[in-house]
PDB file of C-alpha atoms in Angstrom:
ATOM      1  CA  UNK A   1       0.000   0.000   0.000  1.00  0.00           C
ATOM      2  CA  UNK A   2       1.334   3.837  -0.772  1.00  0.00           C
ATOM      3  CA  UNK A   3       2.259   5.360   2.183  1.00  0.00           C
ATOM      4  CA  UNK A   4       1.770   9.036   0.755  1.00  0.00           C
ATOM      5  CA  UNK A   5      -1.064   9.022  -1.700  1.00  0.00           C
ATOM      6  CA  UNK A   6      -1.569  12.267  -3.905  1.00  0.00           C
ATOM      7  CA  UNK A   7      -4.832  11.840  -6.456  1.00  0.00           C
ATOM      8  CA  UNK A   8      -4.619  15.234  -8.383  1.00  0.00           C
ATOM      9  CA  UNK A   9      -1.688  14.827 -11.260  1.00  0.00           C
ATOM     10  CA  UNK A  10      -3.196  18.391 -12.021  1.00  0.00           C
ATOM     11  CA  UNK A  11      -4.959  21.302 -10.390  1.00  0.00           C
ATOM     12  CA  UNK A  12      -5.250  24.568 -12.940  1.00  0.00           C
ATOM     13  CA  UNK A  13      -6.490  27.973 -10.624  1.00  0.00           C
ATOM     14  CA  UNK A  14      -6.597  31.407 -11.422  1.00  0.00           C
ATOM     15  CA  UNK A  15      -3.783  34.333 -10.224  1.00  0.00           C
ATOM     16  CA  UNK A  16      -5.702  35.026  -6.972  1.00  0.00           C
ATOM     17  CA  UNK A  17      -7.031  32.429  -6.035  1.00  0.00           C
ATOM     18  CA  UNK A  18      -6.652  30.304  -2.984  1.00  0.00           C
ATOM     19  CA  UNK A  19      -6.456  25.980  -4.177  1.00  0.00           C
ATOM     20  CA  UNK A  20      -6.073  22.917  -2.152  1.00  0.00           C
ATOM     21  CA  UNK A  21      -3.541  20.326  -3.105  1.00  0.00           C
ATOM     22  CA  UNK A  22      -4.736  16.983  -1.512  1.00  0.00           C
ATOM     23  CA  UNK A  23      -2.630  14.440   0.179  1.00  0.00           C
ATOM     24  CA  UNK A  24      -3.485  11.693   2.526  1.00  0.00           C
ATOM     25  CA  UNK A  25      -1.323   9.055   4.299  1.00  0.00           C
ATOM     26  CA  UNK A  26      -1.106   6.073   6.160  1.00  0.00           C
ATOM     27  CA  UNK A  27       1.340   5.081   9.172  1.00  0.00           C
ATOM     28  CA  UNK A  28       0.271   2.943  12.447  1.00  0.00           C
ATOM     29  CA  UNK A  29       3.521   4.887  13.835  1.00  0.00           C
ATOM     30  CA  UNK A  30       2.473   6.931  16.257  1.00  0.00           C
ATOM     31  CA  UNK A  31       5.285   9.262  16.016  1.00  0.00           C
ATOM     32  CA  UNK A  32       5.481  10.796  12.500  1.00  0.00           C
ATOM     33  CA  UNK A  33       5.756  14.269  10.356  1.00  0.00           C
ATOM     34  CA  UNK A  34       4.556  15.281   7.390  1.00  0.00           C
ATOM     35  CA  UNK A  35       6.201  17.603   4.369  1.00  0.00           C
ATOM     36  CA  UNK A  36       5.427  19.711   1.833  1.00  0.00           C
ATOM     37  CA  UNK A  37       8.007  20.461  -1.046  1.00  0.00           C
ATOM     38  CA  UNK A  38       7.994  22.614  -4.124  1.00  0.00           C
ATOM     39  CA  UNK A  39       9.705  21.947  -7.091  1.00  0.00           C
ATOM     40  CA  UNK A  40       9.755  24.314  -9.882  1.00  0.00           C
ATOM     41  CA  UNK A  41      10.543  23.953 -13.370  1.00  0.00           C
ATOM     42  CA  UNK A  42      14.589  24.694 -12.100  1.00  0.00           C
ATOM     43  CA  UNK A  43      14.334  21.093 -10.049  1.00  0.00           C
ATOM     44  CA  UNK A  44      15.597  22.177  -6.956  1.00  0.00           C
ATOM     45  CA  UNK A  45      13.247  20.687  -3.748  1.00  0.00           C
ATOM     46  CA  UNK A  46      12.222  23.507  -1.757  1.00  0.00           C
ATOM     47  CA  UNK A  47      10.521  23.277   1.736  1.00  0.00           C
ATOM     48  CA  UNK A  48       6.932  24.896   2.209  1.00  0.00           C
ATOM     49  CA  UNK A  49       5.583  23.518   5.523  1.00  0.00           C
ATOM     50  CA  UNK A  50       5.941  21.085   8.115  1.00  0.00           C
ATOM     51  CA  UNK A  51       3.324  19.369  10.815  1.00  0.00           C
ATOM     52  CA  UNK A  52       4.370  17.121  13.122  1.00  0.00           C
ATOM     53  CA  UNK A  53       1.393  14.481  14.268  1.00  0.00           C
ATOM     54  CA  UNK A  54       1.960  15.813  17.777  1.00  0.00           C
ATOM     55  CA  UNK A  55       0.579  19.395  16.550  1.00  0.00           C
ATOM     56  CA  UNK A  56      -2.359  20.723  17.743  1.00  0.00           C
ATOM     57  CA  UNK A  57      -2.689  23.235  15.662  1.00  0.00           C
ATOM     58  CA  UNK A  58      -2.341  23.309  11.714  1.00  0.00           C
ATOM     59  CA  UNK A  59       0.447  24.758  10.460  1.00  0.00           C
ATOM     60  CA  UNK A  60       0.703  28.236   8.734  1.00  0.00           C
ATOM     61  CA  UNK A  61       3.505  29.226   6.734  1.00  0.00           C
ATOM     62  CA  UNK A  62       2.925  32.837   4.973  1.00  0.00           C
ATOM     63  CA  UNK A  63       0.925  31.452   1.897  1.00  0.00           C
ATOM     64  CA  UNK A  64       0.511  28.333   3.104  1.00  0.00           C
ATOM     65  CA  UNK A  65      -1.299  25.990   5.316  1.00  0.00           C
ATOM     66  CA  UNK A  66      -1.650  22.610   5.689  1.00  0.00           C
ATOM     67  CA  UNK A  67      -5.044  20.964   6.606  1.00  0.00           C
ATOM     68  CA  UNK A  68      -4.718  18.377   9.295  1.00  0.00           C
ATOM     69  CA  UNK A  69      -7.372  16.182   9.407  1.00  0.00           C
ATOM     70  CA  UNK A  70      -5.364  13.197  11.642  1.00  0.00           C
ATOM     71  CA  UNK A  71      -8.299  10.932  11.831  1.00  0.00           C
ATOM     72  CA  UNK A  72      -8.820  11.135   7.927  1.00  0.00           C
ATOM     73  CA  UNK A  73      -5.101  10.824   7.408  1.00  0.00           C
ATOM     74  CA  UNK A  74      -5.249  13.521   5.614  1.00  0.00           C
ATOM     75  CA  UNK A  75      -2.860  16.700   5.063  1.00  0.00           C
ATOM     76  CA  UNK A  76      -4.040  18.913   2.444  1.00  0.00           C
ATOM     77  CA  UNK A  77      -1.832  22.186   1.551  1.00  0.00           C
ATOM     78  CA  UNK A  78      -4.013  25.055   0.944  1.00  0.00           C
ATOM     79  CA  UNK A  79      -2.052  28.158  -0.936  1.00  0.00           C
ATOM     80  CA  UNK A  80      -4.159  31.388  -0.504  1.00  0.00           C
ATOM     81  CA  UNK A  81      -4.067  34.229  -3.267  1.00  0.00           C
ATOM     82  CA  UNK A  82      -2.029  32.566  -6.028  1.00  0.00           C
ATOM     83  CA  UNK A  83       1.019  33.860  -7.534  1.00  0.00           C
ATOM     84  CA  UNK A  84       2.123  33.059 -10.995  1.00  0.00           C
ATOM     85  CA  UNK A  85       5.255  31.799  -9.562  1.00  0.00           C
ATOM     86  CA  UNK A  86       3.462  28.855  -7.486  1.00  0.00           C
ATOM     87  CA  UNK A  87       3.098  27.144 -11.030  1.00  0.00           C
ATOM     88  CA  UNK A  88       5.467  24.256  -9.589  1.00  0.00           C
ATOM     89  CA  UNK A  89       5.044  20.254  -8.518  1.00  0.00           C
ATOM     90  CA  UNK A  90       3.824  19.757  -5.142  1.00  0.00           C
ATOM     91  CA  UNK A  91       5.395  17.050  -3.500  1.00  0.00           C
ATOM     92  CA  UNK A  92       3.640  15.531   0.014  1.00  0.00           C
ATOM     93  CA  UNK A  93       6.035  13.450   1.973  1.00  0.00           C
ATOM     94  CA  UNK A  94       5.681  11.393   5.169  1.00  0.00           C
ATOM     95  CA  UNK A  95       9.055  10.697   8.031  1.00  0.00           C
ATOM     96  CA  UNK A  96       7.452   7.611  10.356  1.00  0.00           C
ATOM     97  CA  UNK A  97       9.357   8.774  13.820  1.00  0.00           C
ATOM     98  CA  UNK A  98      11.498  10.954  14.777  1.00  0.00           C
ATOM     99  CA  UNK A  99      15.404  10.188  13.940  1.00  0.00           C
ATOM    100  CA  UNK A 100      17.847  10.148  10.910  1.00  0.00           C
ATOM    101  CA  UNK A 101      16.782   6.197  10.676  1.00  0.00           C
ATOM    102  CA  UNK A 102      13.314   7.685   9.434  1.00  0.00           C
ATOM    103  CA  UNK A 103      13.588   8.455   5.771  1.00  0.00           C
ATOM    104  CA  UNK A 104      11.354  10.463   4.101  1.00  0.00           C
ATOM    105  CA  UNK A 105       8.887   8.984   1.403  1.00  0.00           C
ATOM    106  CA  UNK A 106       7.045  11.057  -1.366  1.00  0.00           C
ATOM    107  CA  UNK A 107       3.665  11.203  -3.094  1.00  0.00           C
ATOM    108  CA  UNK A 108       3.754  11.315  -6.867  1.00  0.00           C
ATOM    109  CA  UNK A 109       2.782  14.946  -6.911  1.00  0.00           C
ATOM    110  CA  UNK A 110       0.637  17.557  -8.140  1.00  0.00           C
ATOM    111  CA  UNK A 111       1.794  19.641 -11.081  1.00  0.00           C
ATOM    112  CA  UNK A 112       0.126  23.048 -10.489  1.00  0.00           C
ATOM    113  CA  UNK A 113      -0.587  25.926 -13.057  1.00  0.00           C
ATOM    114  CA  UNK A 114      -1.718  29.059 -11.655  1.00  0.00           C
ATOM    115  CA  UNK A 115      -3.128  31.151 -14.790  1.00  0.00           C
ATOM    116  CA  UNK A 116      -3.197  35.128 -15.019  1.00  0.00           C
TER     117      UNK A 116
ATOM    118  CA  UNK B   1      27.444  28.111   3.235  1.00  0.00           C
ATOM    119  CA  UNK B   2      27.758  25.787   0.729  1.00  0.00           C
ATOM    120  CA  UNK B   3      24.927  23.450   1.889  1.00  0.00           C
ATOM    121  CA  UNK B   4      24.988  20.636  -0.073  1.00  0.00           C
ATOM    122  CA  UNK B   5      26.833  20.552  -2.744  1.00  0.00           C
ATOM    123  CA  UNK B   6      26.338  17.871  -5.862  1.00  0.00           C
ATOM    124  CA  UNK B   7      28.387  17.100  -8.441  1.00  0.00           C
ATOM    125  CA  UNK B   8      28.460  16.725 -11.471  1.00  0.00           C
ATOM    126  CA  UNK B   9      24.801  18.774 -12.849  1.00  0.00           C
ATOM    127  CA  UNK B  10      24.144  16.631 -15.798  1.00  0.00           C
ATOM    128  CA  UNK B  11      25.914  13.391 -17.151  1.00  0.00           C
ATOM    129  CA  UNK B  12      25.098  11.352 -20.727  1.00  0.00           C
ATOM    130  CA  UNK B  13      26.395   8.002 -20.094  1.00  0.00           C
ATOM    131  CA  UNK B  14      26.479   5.073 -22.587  1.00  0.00           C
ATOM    132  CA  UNK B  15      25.197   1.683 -20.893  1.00  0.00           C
ATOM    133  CA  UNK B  16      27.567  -0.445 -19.231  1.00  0.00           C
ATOM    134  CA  UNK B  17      29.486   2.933 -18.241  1.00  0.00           C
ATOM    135  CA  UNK B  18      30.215   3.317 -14.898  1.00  0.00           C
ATOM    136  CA  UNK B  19      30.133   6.677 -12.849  1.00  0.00           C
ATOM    137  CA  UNK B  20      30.606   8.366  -9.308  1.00  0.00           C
ATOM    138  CA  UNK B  21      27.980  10.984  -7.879  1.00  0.00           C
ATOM    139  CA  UNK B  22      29.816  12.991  -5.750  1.00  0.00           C
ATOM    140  CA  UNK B  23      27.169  14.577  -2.884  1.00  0.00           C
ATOM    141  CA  UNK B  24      29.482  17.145  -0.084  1.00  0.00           C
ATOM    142  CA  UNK B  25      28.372  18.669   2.897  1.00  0.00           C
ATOM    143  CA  UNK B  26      29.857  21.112   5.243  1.00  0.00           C
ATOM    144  CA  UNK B  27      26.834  21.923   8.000  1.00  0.00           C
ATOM    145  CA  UNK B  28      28.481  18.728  10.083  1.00  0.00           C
ATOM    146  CA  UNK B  29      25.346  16.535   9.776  1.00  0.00           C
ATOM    147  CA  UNK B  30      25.054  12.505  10.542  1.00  0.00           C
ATOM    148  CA  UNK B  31      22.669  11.702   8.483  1.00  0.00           C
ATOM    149  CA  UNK B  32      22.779  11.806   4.784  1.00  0.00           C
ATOM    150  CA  UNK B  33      20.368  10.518   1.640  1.00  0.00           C
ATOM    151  CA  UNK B  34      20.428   9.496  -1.992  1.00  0.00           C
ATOM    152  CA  UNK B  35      17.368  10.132  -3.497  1.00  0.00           C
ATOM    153  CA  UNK B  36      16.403   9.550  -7.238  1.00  0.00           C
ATOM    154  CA  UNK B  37      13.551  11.254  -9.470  1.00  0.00           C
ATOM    155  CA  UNK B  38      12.121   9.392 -11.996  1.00  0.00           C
ATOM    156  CA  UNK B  39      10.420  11.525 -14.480  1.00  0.00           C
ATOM    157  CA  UNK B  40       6.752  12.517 -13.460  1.00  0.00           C
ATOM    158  CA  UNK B  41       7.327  11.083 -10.552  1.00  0.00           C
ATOM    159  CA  UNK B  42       7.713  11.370  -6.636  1.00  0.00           C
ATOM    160  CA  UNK B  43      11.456  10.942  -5.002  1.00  0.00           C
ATOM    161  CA  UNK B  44      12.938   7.270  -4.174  1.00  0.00           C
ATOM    162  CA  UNK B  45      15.175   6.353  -1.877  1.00  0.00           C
ATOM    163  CA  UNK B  46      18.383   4.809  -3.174  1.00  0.00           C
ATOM    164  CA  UNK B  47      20.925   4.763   0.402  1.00  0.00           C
ATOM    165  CA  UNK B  48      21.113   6.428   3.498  1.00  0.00           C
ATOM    166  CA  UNK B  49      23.679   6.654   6.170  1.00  0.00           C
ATOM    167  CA  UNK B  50      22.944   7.163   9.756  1.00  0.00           C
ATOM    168  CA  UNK B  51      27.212   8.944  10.171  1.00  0.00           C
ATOM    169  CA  UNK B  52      30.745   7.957   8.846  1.00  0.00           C
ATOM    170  CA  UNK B  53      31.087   4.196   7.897  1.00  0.00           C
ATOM    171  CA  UNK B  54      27.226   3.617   8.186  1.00  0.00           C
ATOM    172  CA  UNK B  55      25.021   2.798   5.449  1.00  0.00           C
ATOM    173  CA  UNK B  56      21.556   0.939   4.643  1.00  0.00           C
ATOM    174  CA  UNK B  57      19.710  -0.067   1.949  1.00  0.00           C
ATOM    175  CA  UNK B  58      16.301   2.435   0.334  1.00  0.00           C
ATOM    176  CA  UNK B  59      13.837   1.352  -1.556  1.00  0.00           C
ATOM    177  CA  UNK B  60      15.477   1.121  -4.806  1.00  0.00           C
ATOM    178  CA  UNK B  61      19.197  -0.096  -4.230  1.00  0.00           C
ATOM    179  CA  UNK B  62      19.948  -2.769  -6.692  1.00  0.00           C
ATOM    180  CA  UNK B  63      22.700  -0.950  -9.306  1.00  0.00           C
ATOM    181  CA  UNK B  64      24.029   1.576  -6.730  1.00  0.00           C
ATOM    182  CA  UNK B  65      26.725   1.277  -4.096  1.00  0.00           C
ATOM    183  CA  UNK B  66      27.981   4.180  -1.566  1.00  0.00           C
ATOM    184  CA  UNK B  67      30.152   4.630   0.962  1.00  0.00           C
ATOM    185  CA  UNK B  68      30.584   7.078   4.291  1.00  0.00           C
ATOM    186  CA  UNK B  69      34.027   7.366   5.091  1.00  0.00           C
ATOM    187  CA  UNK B  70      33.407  10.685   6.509  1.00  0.00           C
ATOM    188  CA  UNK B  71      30.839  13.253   7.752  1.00  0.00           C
ATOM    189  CA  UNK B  72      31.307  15.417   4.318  1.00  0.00           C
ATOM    190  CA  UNK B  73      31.420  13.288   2.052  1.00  0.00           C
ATOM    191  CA  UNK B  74      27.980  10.686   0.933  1.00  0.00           C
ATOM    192  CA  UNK B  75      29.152   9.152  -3.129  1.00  0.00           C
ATOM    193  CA  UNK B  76      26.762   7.305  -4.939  1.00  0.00           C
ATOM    194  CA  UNK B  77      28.468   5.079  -7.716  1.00  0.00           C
ATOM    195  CA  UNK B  78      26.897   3.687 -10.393  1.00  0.00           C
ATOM    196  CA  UNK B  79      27.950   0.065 -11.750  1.00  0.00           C
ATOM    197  CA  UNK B  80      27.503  -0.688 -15.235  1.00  0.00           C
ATOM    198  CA  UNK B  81      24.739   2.093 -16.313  1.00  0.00           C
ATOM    199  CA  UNK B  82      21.463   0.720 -17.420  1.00  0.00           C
ATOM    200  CA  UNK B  83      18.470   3.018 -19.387  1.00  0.00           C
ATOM    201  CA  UNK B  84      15.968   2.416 -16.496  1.00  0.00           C
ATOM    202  CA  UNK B  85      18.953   4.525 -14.221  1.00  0.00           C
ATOM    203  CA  UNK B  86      18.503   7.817 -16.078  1.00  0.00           C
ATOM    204  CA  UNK B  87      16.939   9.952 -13.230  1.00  0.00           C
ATOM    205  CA  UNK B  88      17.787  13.150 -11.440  1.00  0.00           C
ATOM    206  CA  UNK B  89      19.254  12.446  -8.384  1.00  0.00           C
ATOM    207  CA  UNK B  90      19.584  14.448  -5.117  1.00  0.00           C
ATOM    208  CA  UNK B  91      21.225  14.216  -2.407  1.00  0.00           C
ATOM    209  CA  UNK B  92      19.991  15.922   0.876  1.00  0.00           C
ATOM    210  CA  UNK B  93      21.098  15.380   4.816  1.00  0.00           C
ATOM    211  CA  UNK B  94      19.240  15.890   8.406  1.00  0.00           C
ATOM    212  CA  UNK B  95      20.817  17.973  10.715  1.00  0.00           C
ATOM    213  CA  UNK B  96      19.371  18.337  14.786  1.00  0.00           C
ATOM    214  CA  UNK B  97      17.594  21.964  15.382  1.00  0.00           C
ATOM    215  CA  UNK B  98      16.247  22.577  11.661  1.00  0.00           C
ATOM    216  CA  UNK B  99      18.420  25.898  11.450  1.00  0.00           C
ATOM    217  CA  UNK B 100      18.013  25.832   7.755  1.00  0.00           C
ATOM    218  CA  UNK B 101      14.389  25.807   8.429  1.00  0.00           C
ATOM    219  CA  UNK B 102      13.350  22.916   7.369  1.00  0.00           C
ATOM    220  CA  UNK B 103      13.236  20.429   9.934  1.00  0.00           C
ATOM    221  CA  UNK B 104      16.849  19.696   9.117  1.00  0.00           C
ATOM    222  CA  UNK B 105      16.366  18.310   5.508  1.00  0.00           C
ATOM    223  CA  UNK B 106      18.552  20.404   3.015  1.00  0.00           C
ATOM    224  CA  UNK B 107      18.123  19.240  -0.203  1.00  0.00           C
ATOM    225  CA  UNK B 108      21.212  19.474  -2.888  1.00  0.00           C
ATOM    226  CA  UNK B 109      20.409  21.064  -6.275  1.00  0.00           C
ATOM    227  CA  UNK B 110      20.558  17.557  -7.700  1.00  0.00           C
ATOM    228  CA  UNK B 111      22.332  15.515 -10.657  1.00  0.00           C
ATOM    229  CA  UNK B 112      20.711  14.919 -14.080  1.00  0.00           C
ATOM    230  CA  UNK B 113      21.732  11.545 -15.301  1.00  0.00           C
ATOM    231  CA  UNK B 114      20.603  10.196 -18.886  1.00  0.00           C
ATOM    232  CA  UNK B 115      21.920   6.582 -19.664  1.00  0.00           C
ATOM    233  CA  UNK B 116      21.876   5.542 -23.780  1.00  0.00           C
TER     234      UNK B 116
END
């Protein structure tokens, strides 16, 4: 079974607008934190936000927030007001504890388009 | 700071070729990856070391080989290059306290390999 499970290979949205990238997981570890990454058309991986599954509250990060839903296993990364510059792949990712023995594993991604 | 640096950017190799990724850090951290990036698709995990003379198996091993034999210093080498290896690959290492901001993950720029 995919442990990080991302079912949009596409979301369009309009310069403006606010869009939800959807990811959802699946760990019995209690212990775990999940990622969001950015890669533009350059390829570098760039870090958007973080939530730990200890977090009570969802995280924020200028732009962007991530929906925590822990019982749906679900961490959706909402981007309010839309640049032209978010056009990008969104990559979810999932670390199952807490040391340098947990690796991080990736969703497929999203490949956004944000249109003027 | 440097970060992590990766070396070479891009590489054609013929098949049967062999090659050395070259992956250098200088922020002191334990715990280093290899990733690879199949086209369209989400990262893999190829090695991992946990500090100096320390490595395990990813998901995807079979063709690589690395070795730790210090902190700096993660190389991925390629044995007899196959098609199915062209990938970008990236290299990226955990550090305690997240002063990058990431949660410790700092992602190298990466390496684009094409195999023919």
């Amino acid at each position: 079974a995919q442990k990080i499970t991302q079912t949009q290979p596409g979301m369009f949205v309009q310069e403006k607008e606010a869009v939800t990238l959807d990811c959802t997981y699946d760990t019995s570890d209690p212990s775990y934190g999940l990622f969001w990454y950015k890669q533009p058309s350059s390829g570098e991986m760039i870090f958007l936000i973080y939530q730990g599954s200890y977090d009570q509250q969802n995280a924020t990060e200028g732009r962007y927030s991530l929906n925590f839903q822990k019982a749906r296993k679900s961490a959706n990364l909402v981007i309010s007001a839309s640049q032209l510059g978010d056009s990008a792949m969104y990559f979810c990712a999932m670390r199952e504890g807490n040391s340098g023995y947990s690796t991080l594993t990736f969703g497929k991604g999203t490949m956004l388009l944000v249109s003027p | 700071n440097a970060g992590v640096t990766q070396t070479p950017k891009f590489r054609i190799l013929k098949i049967g070729q062999s090659m050395t990724l070259q992956c250098t850090q200088d922020m002191n951290h334990n715990y280093m990856y290899w990733y690879r990036q199949d086209p369209g698709m989400g990262l893999k995990l190829i090695y991992y070391s946990v500090g100096a003379g320390i490595t395990d198996k990813g998901e995807v091993p079979n063709g690589y080989n690395v070795s730790r034999s210090t902190t700096e210093d993660f190389p991925l080498r390629l044995e007899l290059a196959a098609p199915s290896q062209t990938s970008v690959y990236f290299c990226a290492t955990l550090g305690a306290g997240g002063e990058f901001g990431d949660y410790g993950y700092t992602f190298g720029s990466g390496t684009r390999l094409t195999v023919v």
